[in-house]
Coordinates of C-alpha atoms in Angstrom, one line a residue:
M192 CA 47.2 134.4 40.2
V193 CA 48.1 135.1 36.6
T194 CA 46.0 133.9 33.6
L195 CA 47.5 133.5 30.1
T196 CA 47.1 131.6 27.0
I197 CA 49.7 129.0 25.8
D198 CA 49.0 127.2 22.4
N199 CA 45.3 128.2 22.5
R200 CA 45.0 126.8 26.1
T201 CA 44.0 128.9 29.1
V202 CA 46.5 128.6 32.0
T203 CA 46.2 130.0 35.4
V204 CA 49.5 130.1 37.6
P205 CA 50.9 132.0 40.5
E206 CA 52.5 135.4 39.9
G207 CA 56.2 135.0 39.4
T208 CA 56.0 131.8 37.4
T209 CA 58.1 131.4 34.3
I210 CA 56.6 130.5 30.9
L211 CA 58.4 127.3 31.1
D212 CA 56.8 126.3 34.3
A213 CA 53.4 127.5 33.3
A214 CA 53.7 125.4 30.2
R215 CA 54.8 122.4 32.1
A216 CA 51.7 122.7 34.5
A217 CA 49.6 122.6 31.5
D218 CA 51.5 119.4 30.2
I219 CA 52.7 121.6 27.2
Y220 CA 56.4 120.5 26.1
I221 CA 59.1 123.2 25.6
P222 CA 62.6 121.7 25.0
T223 CA 65.4 122.8 27.2
L224 CA 69.2 122.1 27.2
C225 CA 71.0 124.4 29.8
Y226 CA 68.1 124.8 32.1
L227 CA 68.2 123.4 35.8
Q228 CA 65.4 124.6 38.0
D229 CA 66.6 127.0 40.7
I230 CA 70.2 126.3 39.8
N231 CA 70.9 127.3 36.1
E232 CA 68.3 129.6 34.6
V233 CA 70.6 131.6 32.4
A234 CA 68.9 130.9 29.0
S235 CA 72.5 130.4 27.5
C236 CA 71.5 127.9 25.0
R237 CA 68.0 129.5 23.9
I238 CA 66.5 126.2 23.1
C239 CA 63.4 127.1 25.0
A240 CA 62.5 130.0 22.7
V241 CA 58.8 130.7 22.4
E242 CA 56.7 133.5 20.6
V243 CA 54.9 136.0 22.6
E244 CA 52.2 138.1 20.8
G245 CA 53.0 141.7 20.6
V246 CA 56.6 141.2 21.4
D247 CA 59.2 141.4 18.4
K248 CA 61.9 139.1 19.8
L249 CA 61.4 135.5 20.7
A250 CA 61.4 135.0 24.6
T251 CA 63.4 132.4 26.5
A252 CA 60.8 130.4 28.4
C253 CA 63.0 129.4 31.3
N254 CA 63.5 133.0 32.6
T255 CA 60.7 135.1 31.3
L256 CA 57.9 135.6 33.8
V257 CA 54.2 135.3 32.8
E258 CA 52.0 138.3 32.6
D259 CA 48.3 138.4 32.9
G260 CA 46.7 138.1 29.3
M261 CA 49.9 137.0 27.7
V262 CA 49.5 134.9 24.6
V263 CA 52.3 132.4 24.1
H264 CA 53.1 130.1 21.1
T265 CA 55.5 127.3 21.6
N266 CA 55.6 125.6 18.2
T267 CA 55.3 128.1 15.4
Q268 CA 57.5 128.0 12.2
R269 CA 59.7 130.9 13.5
V270 CA 60.1 129.1 16.8
R271 CA 60.9 125.7 15.2
V272 CA 63.6 127.3 12.8
T273 CA 65.1 129.3 15.6
R274 CA 65.5 126.3 17.9
K275 CA 66.9 124.1 15.1
T276 CA 69.4 126.8 14.1
N277 CA 70.4 127.2 17.8
V278 CA 71.1 123.5 18.1
E279 CA 73.1 123.5 14.9
L280 CA 75.2 126.3 16.2
I281 CA 75.8 124.5 19.4
L282 CA 76.8 121.4 17.4
S283 CA 79.4 123.4 15.3
Q284 CA 81.4 123.8 18.5
H285 CA 80.9 120.3 19.7
V286 CA 82.7 117.3 18.6
D287 CA 80.0 114.7 18.1
H288 CA 81.9 111.5 18.3
C289 CA 78.7 109.8 19.6
V290 CA 79.6 106.3 18.8
T291 CA 82.4 106.4 21.4
C292 CA 80.9 108.8 23.8
V293 CA 80.1 107.5 27.2
R294 CA 76.8 109.4 27.2
S295 CA 75.5 108.0 23.9
G296 CA 72.0 107.3 24.2
N297 CA 71.7 109.3 27.4
C298 CA 72.5 112.8 25.9
S299 CA 70.2 115.7 25.8
L300 CA 71.9 117.3 22.8
Q301 CA 71.9 114.0 21.0
K302 CA 68.1 113.7 21.7
L303 CA 67.4 117.4 20.7
S304 CA 69.3 116.9 17.6
K305 CA 67.2 113.8 16.7
D306 CA 63.9 115.4 17.7
M307 CA 64.7 118.3 15.4
N308 CA 65.6 116.1 12.5
I309 CA 69.0 117.6 12.2
Q310 CA 70.9 115.4 9.8
S311 CA 73.9 117.8 8.9
V312 CA 75.4 120.9 10.4
P313 CA 75.5 123.8 7.9
F314 CA 78.1 125.7 10.0
G315 CA 82.1 125.0 10.2
K316 CA 83.2 122.9 12.9
A317 CA 85.2 125.1 15.7
A318 CA 85.5 122.9 18.6
S319 CA 88.4 123.5 21.0
E320 CA 90.4 120.9 22.8
R321 CA 92.5 121.5 25.8
P322 CA 95.0 119.2 27.8
W323 CA 93.8 117.3 30.8
D324 CA 95.2 115.0 33.2
N325 CA 93.5 111.8 32.5
T326 CA 94.7 110.1 35.8
L327 CA 92.2 112.4 37.7
P328 CA 88.9 110.8 38.9
I329 CA 86.9 113.5 36.8
L330 CA 87.8 113.9 33.3
R331 CA 86.9 116.7 30.9
D332 CA 86.8 116.8 27.2
S333 CA 86.5 120.6 26.3
S334 CA 85.8 119.6 22.7
K335 CA 82.4 118.4 23.8
C336 CA 81.6 121.4 26.1
I337 CA 78.5 123.3 24.8
K338 CA 79.0 126.1 27.3
C339 CA 75.6 125.6 29.0
L340 CA 77.2 126.6 32.4
R341 CA 75.5 123.9 34.4
C342 CA 78.8 122.7 35.8
V343 CA 79.5 126.4 36.8
S344 CA 76.3 126.8 38.5
V345 CA 76.0 123.6 40.2
C346 CA 79.4 123.8 41.7
E347 CA 78.9 127.5 42.9
R348 CA 75.2 127.5 44.0
V349 CA 74.8 124.0 45.1
Q350 CA 78.2 122.8 46.4
S351 CA 79.8 126.3 47.1
L352 CA 83.1 125.5 45.7
G353 CA 83.3 127.4 42.4
V354 CA 85.8 125.1 40.8
W355 CA 84.6 125.9 37.3
E356 CA 84.4 129.5 35.7
V357 CA 83.2 130.8 32.2
T358 CA 85.7 133.1 30.4
G359 CA 85.6 134.9 26.9
S360 CA 82.6 136.0 25.0
G361 CA 80.6 135.1 21.9
A362 CA 82.2 132.3 20.0
H363 CA 85.2 132.6 22.4
T364 CA 83.3 131.7 25.3
T365 CA 84.8 128.7 27.2
V366 CA 84.6 126.9 30.6
R367 CA 87.6 126.2 32.3
V368 CA 89.0 125.5 36.1
R369 CA 88.9 128.7 37.9
Q370 CA 91.9 131.1 37.4
G371 CA 93.3 128.6 35.0
L372 CA 94.4 126.3 37.8
R373 CA 95.1 122.6 37.3
M374 CA 92.2 120.6 38.6
N375 CA 94.1 119.0 41.4
K376 CA 95.0 122.6 42.7
A377 CA 91.6 124.0 42.6
A378 CA 90.2 122.5 45.8
C379 CA 87.7 120.2 43.9
A380 CA 86.0 117.7 46.2
F381 CA 85.5 115.2 43.4
C382 CA 82.0 115.0 44.4
G383 CA 81.0 114.5 40.7
Q384 CA 77.9 116.7 40.8
C385 CA 79.2 118.6 37.7
V386 CA 79.4 115.2 36.0
A387 CA 75.9 114.3 37.0
H388 CA 74.5 117.6 35.8
C389 CA 76.5 117.8 32.5
P390 CA 74.0 117.3 29.6
V391 CA 76.6 115.9 27.3
G392 CA 79.7 113.9 27.6
A393 CA 82.1 116.9 28.3
L394 CA 82.6 115.8 32.0
R395 CA 82.7 112.1 33.1
E396 CA 84.3 109.9 35.5
R397 CA 87.6 108.2 34.8
D398 CA 86.8 104.7 33.4
D399 CA 88.4 102.0 35.2
T400 CA 86.6 98.9 33.8
E401 CA 89.5 97.6 31.8
K402 CA 91.7 97.2 34.9
V403 CA 88.9 95.0 36.4
F404 CA 88.5 92.9 33.3
A405 CA 92.4 92.4 33.2
A406 CA 92.2 91.4 37.0
L407 CA 89.5 88.9 36.2
S408 CA 91.5 87.2 33.5
D409 CA 94.6 87.1 35.7
P410 CA 94.9 83.5 37.3
K411 CA 97.1 85.0 40.2
K412 CA 94.5 87.4 41.3
E413 CA 91.7 86.6 43.8
V414 CA 89.1 89.3 42.8
V415 CA 87.0 90.5 45.5
F416 CA 83.9 92.8 44.8
Q417 CA 82.2 94.9 47.5
I418 CA 78.9 96.7 46.5
A419 CA 77.8 100.0 48.3
P420 CA 74.4 100.2 49.8
A421 CA 73.2 103.0 47.4
V422 CA 74.0 101.0 44.4
R423 CA 71.2 98.6 45.1
A424 CA 68.7 101.2 44.7
A425 CA 70.0 102.5 41.3
W426 CA 71.9 99.8 39.4
G427 CA 69.0 98.7 37.3
E428 CA 68.0 102.0 36.0
E429 CA 70.4 102.2 33.0
L430 CA 69.8 98.6 32.2
G431 CA 66.0 99.0 32.0
L432 CA 65.1 96.8 34.8
T433 CA 62.0 97.4 36.9
P434 CA 62.4 98.0 40.7
E435 CA 60.9 94.4 41.2
Q436 CA 63.8 93.0 38.8
A437 CA 66.7 95.2 40.2
T438 CA 66.8 93.5 43.6
E439 CA 70.0 93.3 45.6
K440 CA 70.1 89.6 45.2
R441 CA 69.9 89.8 41.5
L442 CA 72.6 92.5 41.6
A443 CA 74.8 89.9 43.5
A444 CA 74.0 87.4 40.7
A445 CA 74.8 89.8 38.0
V446 CA 78.2 90.8 39.4
R447 CA 78.9 87.0 39.9
A448 CA 78.0 86.3 36.2
L449 CA 80.9 88.7 35.3
G450 CA 83.2 86.0 36.6
V451 CA 83.8 87.5 40.2
P452 CA 84.4 84.7 42.6
H453 CA 83.7 86.7 45.7
V454 CA 80.7 89.1 45.9
F455 CA 80.4 91.0 49.2
D456 CA 78.1 93.7 50.5
T457 CA 79.6 96.9 51.8
T458 CA 76.9 97.0 54.3
F459 CA 79.1 94.6 56.3
S460 CA 81.8 97.2 56.6
A461 CA 79.1 99.9 57.0
D462 CA 78.2 98.0 60.2
L463 CA 82.1 97.7 61.0
T464 CA 82.4 101.5 60.5
I465 CA 79.4 102.0 63.0
M466 CA 81.0 99.9 65.6
E467 CA 84.2 101.9 65.4
E468 CA 82.7 105.4 65.0
A469 CA 79.8 104.9 67.6
N470 CA 82.4 103.7 70.2
E471 CA 84.5 106.6 69.3
L472 CA 81.7 109.0 69.8
V473 CA 80.9 107.5 73.2
E474 CA 84.6 107.8 74.1
R475 CA 84.6 111.4 73.3
L476 CA 81.3 112.2 75.1
T477 CA 82.5 110.3 78.2
H478 CA 85.8 112.2 78.0
S479 CA 84.8 115.5 76.7
E480 CA 87.4 117.4 78.4
N481 CA 90.0 115.9 76.2
A482 CA 88.0 115.6 73.1
S483 CA 87.1 117.6 70.0
L484 CA 83.3 118.1 69.9
P485 CA 81.2 117.8 67.9
Q486 CA 82.4 114.6 66.3
F487 CA 82.1 114.8 62.4
T488 CA 81.3 111.6 60.3
S489 CA 84.2 110.6 58.2
C490 CA 82.7 108.0 55.7
C491 CA 82.3 110.5 52.9
P492 CA 85.8 111.4 51.0
G493 CA 84.2 114.4 49.2
W494 CA 83.2 115.9 52.6
V495 CA 86.8 115.1 54.1
R496 CA 88.5 116.7 51.1
F497 CA 86.3 119.8 51.5
L498 CA 87.0 120.1 55.2
R499 CA 90.8 119.7 54.6
T500 CA 90.9 122.4 52.0
E501 CA 88.1 124.8 53.2
Y502 CA 88.2 124.4 57.1
P503 CA 91.7 122.7 57.9
Q504 CA 91.2 124.0 61.5
L505 CA 88.3 121.7 62.1
V506 CA 89.9 118.5 60.8
S507 CA 90.5 117.3 64.5
H508 CA 86.6 116.9 64.8
L509 CA 86.6 114.3 62.2
S510 CA 86.0 110.7 63.3
T511 CA 89.2 108.8 62.8
A512 CA 87.2 105.7 61.5
K513 CA 87.9 105.0 57.7
S514 CA 85.1 104.8 55.3
P515 CA 83.3 101.5 54.8
Q516 CA 85.0 101.2 51.5
Q517 CA 88.4 101.4 53.0
M518 CA 87.5 99.3 56.1
F519 CA 86.3 96.6 53.8
G520 CA 89.5 96.7 51.8
A521 CA 91.6 96.5 54.9
V522 CA 89.6 93.3 56.2
A523 CA 89.6 91.7 52.8
K524 CA 93.4 92.0 52.5
S525 CA 94.0 90.9 56.1
Y526 CA 91.4 88.8 57.7
F527 CA 89.9 87.3 54.5
A528 CA 93.2 86.7 52.9
Q529 CA 94.2 84.8 56.0
L530 CA 91.1 82.7 55.6
L531 CA 91.9 82.0 52.0
G532 CA 95.5 81.3 52.8
K533 CA 96.6 84.1 50.4
A534 CA 98.9 87.0 50.6
P535 CA 97.5 90.5 50.7
E536 CA 99.0 91.2 47.3
D537 CA 97.1 88.3 45.8
I538 CA 93.7 89.9 46.7
F539 CA 92.4 92.3 44.0
C540 CA 89.7 94.4 45.7
V541 CA 87.1 96.2 43.6
S542 CA 84.5 98.8 45.1
V543 CA 81.3 99.5 43.2
M544 CA 80.2 102.9 44.5
P545 CA 77.7 105.6 43.8
C546 CA 80.5 108.0 44.1
I547 CA 83.4 109.5 42.1
A548 CA 85.4 110.8 45.0
K549 CA 86.0 107.2 46.2
K550 CA 88.4 106.7 43.2
Y551 CA 90.4 109.5 44.8
E552 CA 90.1 108.1 48.1
C553 CA 91.5 104.5 47.4
D554 CA 94.6 106.2 46.1
V555 CA 95.3 108.1 49.4
P556 CA 98.4 106.4 50.9
Q557 CA 97.1 107.0 54.5
V558 CA 93.9 104.9 54.2
S559 CA 95.9 101.8 53.2
D560 CA 97.4 99.7 56.1
A561 CA 96.8 95.8 55.0
A562 CA 98.6 96.3 51.7
E563 CA 100.1 98.9 49.5
K564 CA 96.5 99.7 48.3
D565 CA 93.7 98.2 50.3
V566 CA 91.3 98.9 47.5
D567 CA 92.6 98.4 44.0
V568 CA 90.0 99.9 41.9
V569 CA 86.7 101.8 42.3
L570 CA 84.0 101.6 39.7
T571 CA 80.9 103.9 39.8
C572 CA 77.4 102.5 39.4
R573 CA 77.6 103.6 35.8
E574 CA 80.9 101.6 35.1
L575 CA 79.2 98.6 36.5
D576 CA 76.4 98.8 34.2
R577 CA 78.7 99.4 31.3
M578 CA 80.6 96.2 32.2
L579 CA 77.4 94.1 32.3
R580 CA 76.4 95.4 28.9
A581 CA 79.9 94.6 27.5
M582 CA 79.5 91.1 28.8
Q583 CA 76.0 90.8 27.3
I584 CA 74.6 89.8 30.7
N585 CA 71.0 89.7 30.7
A586 CA 70.5 90.6 34.4
A587 CA 66.7 90.4 34.3
A588 CA 66.8 86.8 33.6
L589 CA 69.2 85.7 36.3
P590 CA 67.9 83.9 39.4
E591 CA 68.5 85.8 42.7
E592 CA 71.5 84.7 44.7
D593 CA 73.0 86.0 48.1
F594 CA 76.1 87.9 48.7
D595 CA 79.0 85.6 49.7
A596 CA 80.1 84.9 53.4
P597 CA 81.7 86.0 55.7
L598 CA 82.0 89.7 54.5
G599 CA 78.4 89.9 52.7
R600 CA 76.1 90.2 55.6
G601 CA 74.8 93.6 56.7
S602 CA 72.1 95.0 58.9
G603 CA 69.4 97.4 58.0
A604 CA 71.6 100.1 59.7
G605 CA 74.4 99.5 57.2
V606 CA 71.9 99.8 54.3
I607 CA 70.7 103.4 55.2
F608 CA 74.3 104.6 54.8
G609 CA 73.3 105.3 51.3
V610 CA 71.1 108.3 52.3
T611 CA 72.0 111.5 54.1
G612 CA 71.3 111.0 57.9
G613 CA 71.6 107.3 57.6
V614 CA 75.2 107.1 59.1
M615 CA 74.0 109.1 62.1
E616 CA 70.9 107.1 62.6
A617 CA 72.9 103.8 62.4
A618 CA 75.6 105.2 64.9
L619 CA 73.0 106.4 67.3
R620 CA 71.4 103.0 67.5
T621 CA 74.7 101.5 68.5
A622 CA 75.8 104.3 70.7
A623 CA 72.6 104.1 72.7
Y624 CA 73.1 100.4 73.3
T625 CA 76.7 101.0 74.4
L626 CA 75.7 103.7 76.7
T627 CA 72.7 102.1 78.2
G628 CA 73.2 98.4 77.6
S629 CA 69.9 97.9 75.8
N630 CA 68.7 98.5 72.2
P631 CA 66.5 101.6 71.6
P632 CA 63.6 101.0 69.1
A633 CA 65.1 100.7 65.9
D634 CA 63.3 103.9 64.6
A635 CA 63.9 106.0 67.6
F636 CA 66.1 108.4 65.7
R637 CA 64.1 108.9 62.5
D638 CA 63.9 112.8 63.3
V639 CA 67.3 113.0 61.6
R640 CA 65.6 112.1 58.3
G641 CA 64.1 114.4 55.8
D642 CA 64.7 116.8 52.8
K643 CA 65.9 119.8 54.6
P644 CA 69.6 120.4 53.6
W645 CA 70.6 121.2 57.2
R646 CA 68.6 119.7 59.8
E647 CA 68.9 119.4 63.6
A648 CA 67.6 117.0 66.3
T649 CA 68.1 116.3 70.0
F650 CA 67.8 112.8 71.7
P651 CA 68.1 111.8 75.1
I652 CA 70.2 108.6 75.6
G653 CA 70.6 107.6 79.4
D654 CA 71.6 110.7 81.2
T655 CA 72.9 112.4 78.0
T656 CA 71.0 114.6 75.7
L657 CA 72.9 114.6 72.2
R658 CA 72.6 117.6 70.0
L659 CA 72.8 116.6 66.2
A660 CA 73.0 118.1 62.9
V661 CA 73.0 116.6 59.4
A662 CA 74.0 118.5 56.4
S663 CA 73.4 117.3 52.7
G664 CA 75.5 118.8 50.0
L665 CA 78.6 121.1 50.5
G666 CA 76.8 124.2 50.2
S667 CA 74.9 123.3 53.3
A668 CA 78.1 121.9 54.8
R669 CA 79.7 125.3 54.4
A670 CA 76.8 127.1 56.1
L671 CA 76.9 124.6 59.0
M672 CA 80.8 125.0 59.4
D673 CA 80.5 128.8 59.4
A674 CA 77.9 128.8 62.1
I675 CA 79.9 126.2 64.2
Q676 CA 83.0 128.5 63.9
A677 CA 81.0 131.5 64.7
K678 CA 79.6 129.6 67.8
Q679 CA 76.1 130.2 66.7
V680 CA 75.2 126.6 67.1
S681 CA 76.6 123.7 69.2
Y682 CA 76.4 120.0 68.6
D683 CA 77.7 116.7 69.8
F684 CA 77.5 114.8 66.6
V685 CA 77.5 116.0 62.9
E686 CA 76.9 114.1 59.7
V687 CA 77.9 115.5 56.5
M688 CA 77.4 114.0 52.9
A689 CA 79.0 115.8 50.0
C690 CA 76.2 115.0 47.5
P691 CA 72.7 116.4 48.0
G692 CA 70.6 113.4 49.1
G693 CA 73.7 111.5 50.2
C694 CA 75.1 108.5 48.3
S695 CA 71.7 108.1 46.7
G696 CA 72.3 111.3 44.8
G697 CA 76.1 110.6 44.4
G698 CA 78.0 111.7 41.5
G699 CA 78.6 108.1 40.2
Q700 CA 74.8 107.0 40.2
P701 CA 72.9 106.6 36.8
I702 CA 72.1 110.1 35.1
H703 CA 68.7 111.0 34.2
D704 CA 69.0 114.6 32.9
G705 CA 66.7 117.0 34.7
Q706 CA 65.6 114.5 37.1
D707 CA 66.7 113.9 40.8
L708 CA 66.0 110.4 41.9
S709 CA 67.8 110.6 45.1
R710 CA 64.6 110.8 47.2
E711 CA 63.2 107.7 45.6
R712 CA 66.5 105.7 46.0
G713 CA 66.6 106.8 49.7
A714 CA 63.1 105.7 50.2
C715 CA 64.1 102.5 48.9
L716 CA 67.0 102.1 51.4
Y717 CA 64.7 102.8 54.3
R718 CA 62.3 100.1 53.1
L719 CA 65.0 97.7 53.0
D720 CA 66.1 98.7 56.6
Q721 CA 62.5 98.3 57.7
D722 CA 62.3 94.8 56.3
S723 CA 65.8 93.7 57.5
P724 CA 65.9 90.9 60.1
I725 CA 68.8 92.7 61.7
R726 CA 68.6 96.5 62.2
F727 CA 71.6 97.0 64.6
S728 CA 75.0 97.1 63.4
H729 CA 76.2 95.6 66.7
E730 CA 74.0 92.5 66.2
N731 CA 75.5 91.6 62.7
P732 CA 76.9 88.1 63.4
S733 CA 79.7 88.4 60.7
V734 CA 80.9 91.7 62.5
Q735 CA 80.8 89.9 65.9
A736 CA 82.9 87.0 64.6
L737 CA 85.4 89.5 63.0
Y738 CA 86.0 90.9 66.3
Q739 CA 86.0 87.7 68.2
E740 CA 88.5 86.0 65.8
Y741 CA 90.7 88.8 64.6
L742 CA 90.1 92.4 65.8
E743 CA 89.4 91.7 69.5
K744 CA 87.0 94.7 70.3
P745 CA 86.1 98.2 68.9
L746 CA 89.1 100.6 69.2
S747 CA 91.5 97.7 69.9
E748 CA 95.0 98.4 68.9
K749 CA 94.5 96.1 66.0
A750 CA 91.3 97.8 64.9
H751 CA 93.0 101.2 65.1
K752 CA 95.9 100.0 62.7
L753 CA 93.4 98.5 60.1
L754 CA 90.3 100.6 60.7
H755 CA 91.3 104.1 61.5
T756 CA 93.4 106.9 59.8
D757 CA 94.7 110.4 60.5
Q758 CA 92.9 112.6 58.0
S759 CA 95.0 115.5 58.7
A760 CA 97.8 113.7 57.0
W761 CA 95.8 112.8 53.8
N762 CA 97.3 113.7 50.4
L763 CA 95.3 116.4 48.6

């Protein structure tokens, strides 16, 4: 242990602790900007400068280790002036159009400027603006980039893709797509983790809210919304709602208050996905001589895109089942359109997702079979919140309302799609029923849960013992795929989610800089599953009715046409 003094307080911490972590342990605040624990500790912003007695130069608290007897001052005049000057220098290379910035009010640089009472910048502006394809799911405004290198570190160290790189030095330092490539040539998964970790508005999702407002005003369009499971655990955060206020039924009421005539729950199509994917798994297991095992889950487009670009030789292992988003779109523009007596092109299908990659997925031609586009627009959770604010909707004051029928009823198994391991757990519940003819205990497969980025489990189902793996985040996925290719491991079923924590930590969720709320959101989804009256996808009466009235049975010819796809043919 090491004992030091910070602001006249004695602090004892383990050896190897940074000054920043030691200060935090003592509830002493040191501001940061570029810092992300264990990810980006490069001190590029130098906002965390502190004074150490006996040392001439100021130290950066985020990457300076404590020493026994060290005396640290975090708020001297020298420290204050240095921090303020550093923020002013950053602002000199940052276009501060805060009024029109998507991160206004939720920007770390904006908060620092206010805290440091910066009312003008004494340096000349030198922000650079580079062209960008504004049709891409992820947009970059280089004139707002503060060279904190967070996007570089997250993409490289967490997601293992290295899409971003830093070039130049000094005032000419800049961040760009690696090797100067265009974004759509850089093997980006569009997971959006760079967006979620950008402290300013230099990176953001493409905003599609006006397309939805236009559709809602078009009398020829029958607007249908579907809302993903993970959104219910996060939608109230940016609106200032308490967890008690931000219920799924109030979410349904809030979307309906936008003027949406049909508000459905993607847990319905999550259950539908399980019916197809679990039966496909059983088919592969019972005909293993002709099947590619392990079967990989296919509901995460960031993961599918990653596999297509990084491991194309393993694409045959992907389930052919479409994602819940695309299954819903196909059913909405076929079965539901038929119920309404409408043509597929009259239905305008909007998805509210915790994900940016879903914007890419809905534009892939190979996932649309009921219409030219089965899903017309994808909104992130943040975009939905912006729409609610734009319409001055006070969600907290709304009475709770149910999702609409018949595509709005889901099981607890569908709800846990929003957390890594949830797809596998839901699939195993139905696969076990299919193989044995009886339901297992609903929580029989909870060993696939947890925080470990790559976790394994085995479960006996009838005469078969299934070997399973779950990977959270693309860095873990890469390690898992390398081990499978090297034949160091062997599995029957593998789930991968592109974002750490799964959809709960998705790139389209509300941003809380420096905080990861994926665990808390995931815990919310598990509680909802626990409290659900239906916990098995195959017991969802709406899904049962869909098969009886329209699809016949899982893996039928009609189900294959509407609910399955060939990922090897996906446009990248």
